[in-house]
Tab-separated table of C-alpha atoms in Angstrom:
chain	number	residue	atom	x	y	z
A	18	VAL	CA	0.087	0.276	-0.068
A	19	ARG	CA	1.587	3.038	-1.638
A	20	THR	CA	-0.984	5.604	-1.551
A	21	ARG	CA	-4.064	7.270	0.523
A	22	GLY	CA	-6.110	5.615	-1.950
A	23	MET	CA	-5.019	2.212	-2.186
A	24	MET	CA	-5.318	2.849	1.729
A	25	ASN	CA	-9.474	3.821	1.048
A	26	LYS	CA	-9.778	0.487	-0.570
A	27	VAL	CA	-7.789	-1.821	2.567
A	28	VAL	CA	-10.431	0.866	4.691
A	29	SER	CA	-13.917	-0.440	2.946
A	30	GLN	CA	-12.290	-4.252	3.055
A	31	ILE	CA	-11.734	-3.618	7.133
A	32	GLU	CA	-14.931	-2.428	7.442
A	33	ALA	CA	-16.975	-5.124	5.603
A	34	HIS	CA	-14.993	-8.206	7.221
A	35	PRO	CA	-13.799	-6.970	10.534
A	36	GLY	CA	-10.701	-8.444	12.195
A	37	PRO	CA	-8.100	-8.081	14.400
A	38	VAL	CA	-4.744	-6.008	11.704
A	39	LEU	CA	-1.236	-7.061	11.120
A	40	PHE	CA	0.831	-4.589	9.424
A	41	THR	CA	3.662	-3.201	8.454
A	42	LEU	CA	3.513	-0.121	7.238
A	43	VAL	CA	6.431	2.407	7.483
A	44	ASN	CA	4.884	5.809	5.956
A	45	HIS	CA	3.554	7.272	8.819
A	46	SER	CA	0.675	9.478	6.839
A	47	LEU	CA	-0.931	5.846	5.787
A	48	ARG	CA	-0.127	3.635	9.404
A	49	ASP	CA	-2.327	6.749	10.858
A	50	GLN	CA	-5.200	6.284	8.578
A	51	LEU	CA	-4.677	2.889	9.029
A	52	THR	CA	-4.543	2.959	13.230
A	53	SER	CA	-7.394	5.615	12.903
A	54	CYS	CA	-9.433	3.388	10.978
A	55	CYS	CA	-9.668	0.694	13.472
A	56	MET	CA	-9.686	2.520	16.410
A	57	GLN	CA	-13.037	3.478	15.315
A	58	LEU	CA	-14.304	0.225	14.394
A	59	GLY	CA	-12.543	-1.458	17.711
A	60	VAL	CA	-10.519	-4.010	16.385
A	61	PRO	CA	-6.722	-4.553	16.988
A	62	CYS	CA	-3.992	-2.718	14.342
A	63	ILE	CA	-0.110	-4.499	15.039
A	64	ALA	CA	2.408	-3.314	13.662
A	65	ILE	CA	4.292	-6.485	13.608
A	66	LEU	CA	7.967	-5.829	13.114
A	67	ASP	CA	8.010	-2.234	14.879
A	68	PRO	CA	9.878	-4.245	17.758
A	69	VAL	CA	12.406	-4.966	15.512
A	70	ILE	CA	13.200	-1.584	13.458
A	71	HIS	CA	13.274	0.056	17.147
A	72	THR	CA	15.665	-2.868	18.539
A	73	MET	CA	17.974	-2.305	15.384
A	74	ALA	CA	17.502	1.460	14.714
A	75	ASN	CA	18.486	2.340	18.779
A	76	TYR	CA	21.726	-0.560	18.270
A	77	PHE	CA	22.855	0.828	15.563
A	78	GLY	CA	22.730	4.061	16.164
A	79	VAL	CA	20.550	5.102	13.694
A	80	GLU	CA	17.320	7.056	12.528
A	81	MET	CA	14.334	5.355	11.204
A	82	LYS	CA	13.692	7.187	7.357
A	83	GLY	CA	10.254	5.895	7.144
A	84	THR	CA	10.248	5.948	3.274
A	85	PRO	CA	8.649	2.388	1.916
A	86	GLY	CA	11.231	0.453	-1.136
A	87	LEU	CA	14.286	2.153	0.204
A	88	GLN	CA	16.582	-1.539	-0.645
A	89	HIS	CA	14.785	-1.227	-4.157
A	90	ALA	CA	16.260	2.477	-5.215
A	91	LEU	CA	16.979	3.286	-8.367
A	92	ASP	CA	19.861	5.100	-7.744
A	93	ALA	CA	23.381	5.975	-9.942
A	94	GLU	CA	24.387	2.979	-7.556
A	95	TYR	CA	22.838	0.431	-9.104
A	96	PHE	CA	22.363	1.233	-12.849
A	97	GLY	CA	26.430	1.314	-12.286
A	98	ARG	CA	26.326	-1.795	-10.952
A	99	MET	CA	24.232	-2.966	-13.927
A	100	ASP	CA	26.751	-1.781	-16.711
A	101	ALA	CA	29.624	-2.909	-15.042
A	102	MET	CA	27.702	-6.163	-15.270
A	103	THR	CA	26.733	-5.801	-18.951
A	104	PHE	CA	30.390	-5.147	-19.152
A	105	ALA	CA	31.997	-8.204	-18.079
A	106	LEU	CA	29.393	-10.286	-19.778
A	107	THR	CA	30.087	-9.420	-22.783
A	108	HIS	CA	33.709	-8.906	-22.236
A	109	ASP	CA	34.121	-12.958	-21.068
A	110	ASP	CA	37.055	-14.928	-22.046
A	111	GLY	CA	38.116	-12.294	-24.067
A	112	GLN	CA	35.617	-11.709	-26.624
A	113	HIS	CA	35.388	-8.280	-27.710
A	114	CYS	CA	38.977	-6.791	-27.293
A	115	SER	CA	37.814	-3.628	-29.595
A	116	ASP	CA	36.381	-1.039	-26.127
A	117	LEU	CA	38.749	-3.068	-23.773
A	118	ALA	CA	40.318	-0.264	-22.885
A	119	LYS	CA	36.767	1.164	-21.121
A	120	ALA	CA	37.800	-2.189	-18.190
A	121	ASP	CA	38.859	-0.613	-15.097
A	122	ILE	CA	39.787	-3.975	-14.386
A	123	ILE	CA	41.574	-6.914	-17.055
A	124	LEU	CA	42.313	-10.411	-15.853
A	125	VAL	CA	44.795	-12.655	-17.601
A	126	GLY	CA	45.479	-16.146	-17.083
A	127	VAL	CA	45.244	-19.438	-18.358
A	128	SER	CA	41.620	-21.529	-18.584
A	129	ARG	CA	40.587	-22.463	-14.791
A	130	THR	CA	41.673	-19.836	-12.717
A	131	SER	CA	38.146	-18.239	-11.883
A	132	LYS	CA	38.861	-15.720	-13.987
A	133	THR	CA	35.373	-15.490	-14.875
A	134	PRO	CA	33.799	-15.194	-11.346
A	135	THR	CA	35.951	-12.781	-10.080
A	136	CYS	CA	35.035	-10.273	-12.922
A	137	MET	CA	31.187	-11.054	-11.757
A	138	TYR	CA	32.222	-10.295	-7.982
A	139	LEU	CA	34.026	-6.657	-8.927
A	140	ALA	CA	31.105	-5.999	-11.796
A	141	ASN	CA	28.740	-6.482	-8.308
A	142	ARG	CA	31.112	-4.079	-6.634
A	143	GLY	CA	30.517	-1.135	-9.822
A	144	ILE	CA	33.968	-2.424	-11.685
A	145	LYS	CA	33.896	-3.281	-14.657
A	146	ALA	CA	36.293	-6.095	-15.625
A	147	ALA	CA	37.686	-8.365	-18.615
A	148	ASN	CA	39.647	-11.374	-18.763
A	149	ILE	CA	41.272	-12.525	-21.355
A	150	PRO	CA	42.155	-16.278	-21.480
A	151	VAL	CA	46.580	-17.157	-22.194
A	152	VAL	CA	45.924	-20.153	-24.351
A	153	PRO	CA	49.197	-21.535	-25.777
A	154	GLY	CA	49.617	-21.552	-29.138
A	155	CYS	CA	47.480	-18.805	-29.425
A	156	PRO	CA	48.063	-15.050	-29.981
A	157	ILE	CA	47.019	-12.508	-27.170
A	158	PRO	CA	45.068	-10.261	-28.508
A	159	ASP	CA	46.805	-6.752	-30.248
A	160	GLU	CA	44.537	-4.633	-27.849
A	161	LEU	CA	45.532	-6.278	-24.477
A	162	LEU	CA	48.772	-5.393	-24.740
A	163	GLN	CA	48.093	-1.477	-26.230
A	164	ALA	CA	45.840	-1.009	-23.173
A	165	ASP	CA	46.498	0.966	-20.320
A	166	GLY	CA	44.221	2.664	-18.786
A	167	PRO	CA	42.856	-0.316	-16.993
A	168	LEU	CA	44.856	-2.334	-13.827
A	169	ILE	CA	45.873	-5.561	-15.690
A	170	ILE	CA	46.158	-8.429	-13.364
A	171	GLY	CA	47.561	-12.208	-14.217
A	172	LEU	CA	46.054	-15.109	-12.071
A	173	THR	CA	48.032	-18.173	-11.406
A	174	LYS	CA	47.603	-21.828	-9.429
A	175	ASP	CA	49.398	-24.269	-8.067
A	176	PRO	CA	50.438	-26.630	-10.865
A	177	ALA	CA	48.349	-29.837	-8.986
A	178	ARG	CA	45.481	-28.261	-8.048
A	179	LEU	CA	44.565	-26.763	-11.701
A	180	VAL	CA	45.419	-30.604	-13.169
A	181	GLN	CA	42.658	-31.767	-10.433
A	182	VAL	CA	39.965	-29.321	-10.990
A	183	ARG	CA	40.473	-29.101	-15.160
A	184	GLN	CA	39.958	-32.456	-15.137
A	185	ASN	CA	37.137	-32.728	-12.668
A	186	ARG	CA	35.256	-29.924	-15.194
A	187	LEU	CA	36.005	-32.988	-17.964
A	188	ARG	CA	34.161	-35.400	-16.400
A	189	MET	CA	30.895	-32.795	-16.498
A	190	LEU	CA	31.665	-32.131	-19.807
A	191	THR	CA	32.244	-35.239	-20.511
A	192	ASP	CA	32.898	-39.082	-20.209
A	193	ASP	CA	35.477	-39.194	-22.694
A	194	ARG	CA	39.093	-39.878	-20.477
A	195	GLN	CA	41.580	-39.427	-22.999
A	196	GLU	CA	44.490	-37.583	-21.648
A	197	THR	CA	44.945	-34.513	-23.098
A	198	ASP	CA	47.618	-31.775	-22.977
A	199	TYR	CA	45.015	-29.637	-20.719
A	200	VAL	CA	45.273	-31.908	-18.372
A	201	ASN	CA	48.648	-33.579	-18.196
A	202	LEU	CA	50.630	-32.369	-15.467
A	203	GLU	CA	53.405	-31.537	-17.323
A	204	ALA	CA	51.925	-30.036	-20.354
A	205	VAL	CA	49.922	-28.149	-17.486
A	206	ARG	CA	53.396	-26.703	-15.611
A	207	GLU	CA	54.537	-25.072	-18.735
A	208	GLU	CA	52.003	-23.662	-18.983
A	209	ILE	CA	51.982	-21.917	-16.131
A	210	ALA	CA	55.059	-20.712	-16.150
A	211	GLN	CA	54.964	-19.259	-19.494
A	212	ALA	CA	51.943	-16.764	-18.472
A	213	ARG	CA	53.738	-16.351	-15.106
A	214	ARG	CA	56.344	-15.029	-17.632
A	215	PHE	CA	54.179	-12.969	-19.383
A	216	CYS	CA	52.925	-11.866	-17.387
A	217	VAL	CA	56.395	-10.700	-14.829
A	218	GLU	CA	57.815	-9.228	-18.966
A	219	HIS	CA	54.735	-6.455	-19.025
A	220	GLY	CA	54.627	-5.571	-15.298
A	221	TRP	CA	51.602	-6.963	-14.058
A	222	PRO	CA	51.127	-7.851	-10.825
A	223	LEU	CA	50.093	-11.730	-10.034
A	224	ILE	CA	47.928	-13.105	-7.812
A	225	ASP	CA	47.845	-16.628	-6.635
A	226	VAL	CA	44.030	-18.397	-6.513
A	227	THR	CA	45.223	-22.256	-5.238
A	228	ARG	CA	44.395	-21.593	-1.953
A	229	ARG	CA	41.920	-18.458	-2.403
A	230	SER	CA	38.267	-17.529	-2.554
A	231	ILE	CA	36.710	-15.872	-4.877
A	232	GLU	CA	35.937	-12.816	-2.285
A	233	GLU	CA	40.016	-13.128	-1.257
A	234	THR	CA	40.810	-12.863	-4.753
A	235	ALA	CA	38.759	-9.613	-4.966
A	236	ALA	CA	39.315	-7.938	-2.509
A	237	THR	CA	43.311	-8.547	-3.402
A	238	ILE	CA	42.549	-7.601	-6.534
A	239	MET	CA	40.338	-4.790	-5.045
A	240	SER	CA	43.868	-3.310	-3.064
A	241	TYR	CA	45.938	-3.249	-5.752
A	242	TYR	CA	43.329	-0.764	-8.258
A	243	ALA	CA	43.049	1.454	-5.138
A	244	ARG	CA	46.540	2.075	-5.778
A	245	HIS	CA	46.211	2.128	-9.469
A	246	ILE	CA	43.488	4.861	-9.650
A	247	GLY	CA	45.802	6.717	-6.887
A	248	GLY	CA	48.740	6.716	-9.109
A	249	GLU	CA	50.677	4.748	-6.598
A	250	PRO	CA	53.029	2.195	-8.112
């Protein structure tokens, strides 16, 4: 119920079918209208969330705003997150490199180093994040090497753990157990070593995600990003 007109309809229903009224209204005018009606009809009118809200407000030392729908407010921050989400989705796994320079952060790494979920986590915080896979035998996009605005970070992982993750991934996709370089430990070691050297050659920081959750990886990235936008080396 957001308007007096809507409340008038509610009041009419209460008058037609009197009985206890439980409500969660925060708008003071509508609350007064409802409670006044209930008093005239002699029916109980109970604000069921008031004890909880007042207790929380007192505990945290904040003032009740009395404005409905604040959790759904469509402000600049909300639209910024939506833009970042769209950017992350359209620039996932090396897609749409033509405007890669518009990214805030670009993650680089071999397959299954949590690039995509980390980008989505960052996007949910309003950060435009893209990711570029480092694939043996495949050239790195020129747009990545030419992007001088975004913060570029390499993600790496312990070879043995990476092989395990990739094997699990393959089992979900196919029943084929054929050994390939994708899950061959020695080949994966060399793949990771090459990717690490590539990042070091370009001066990009490296984060080992082996024992890090997505949240921990993102927190480390945000620390780098804060220094990046602050002009720190």
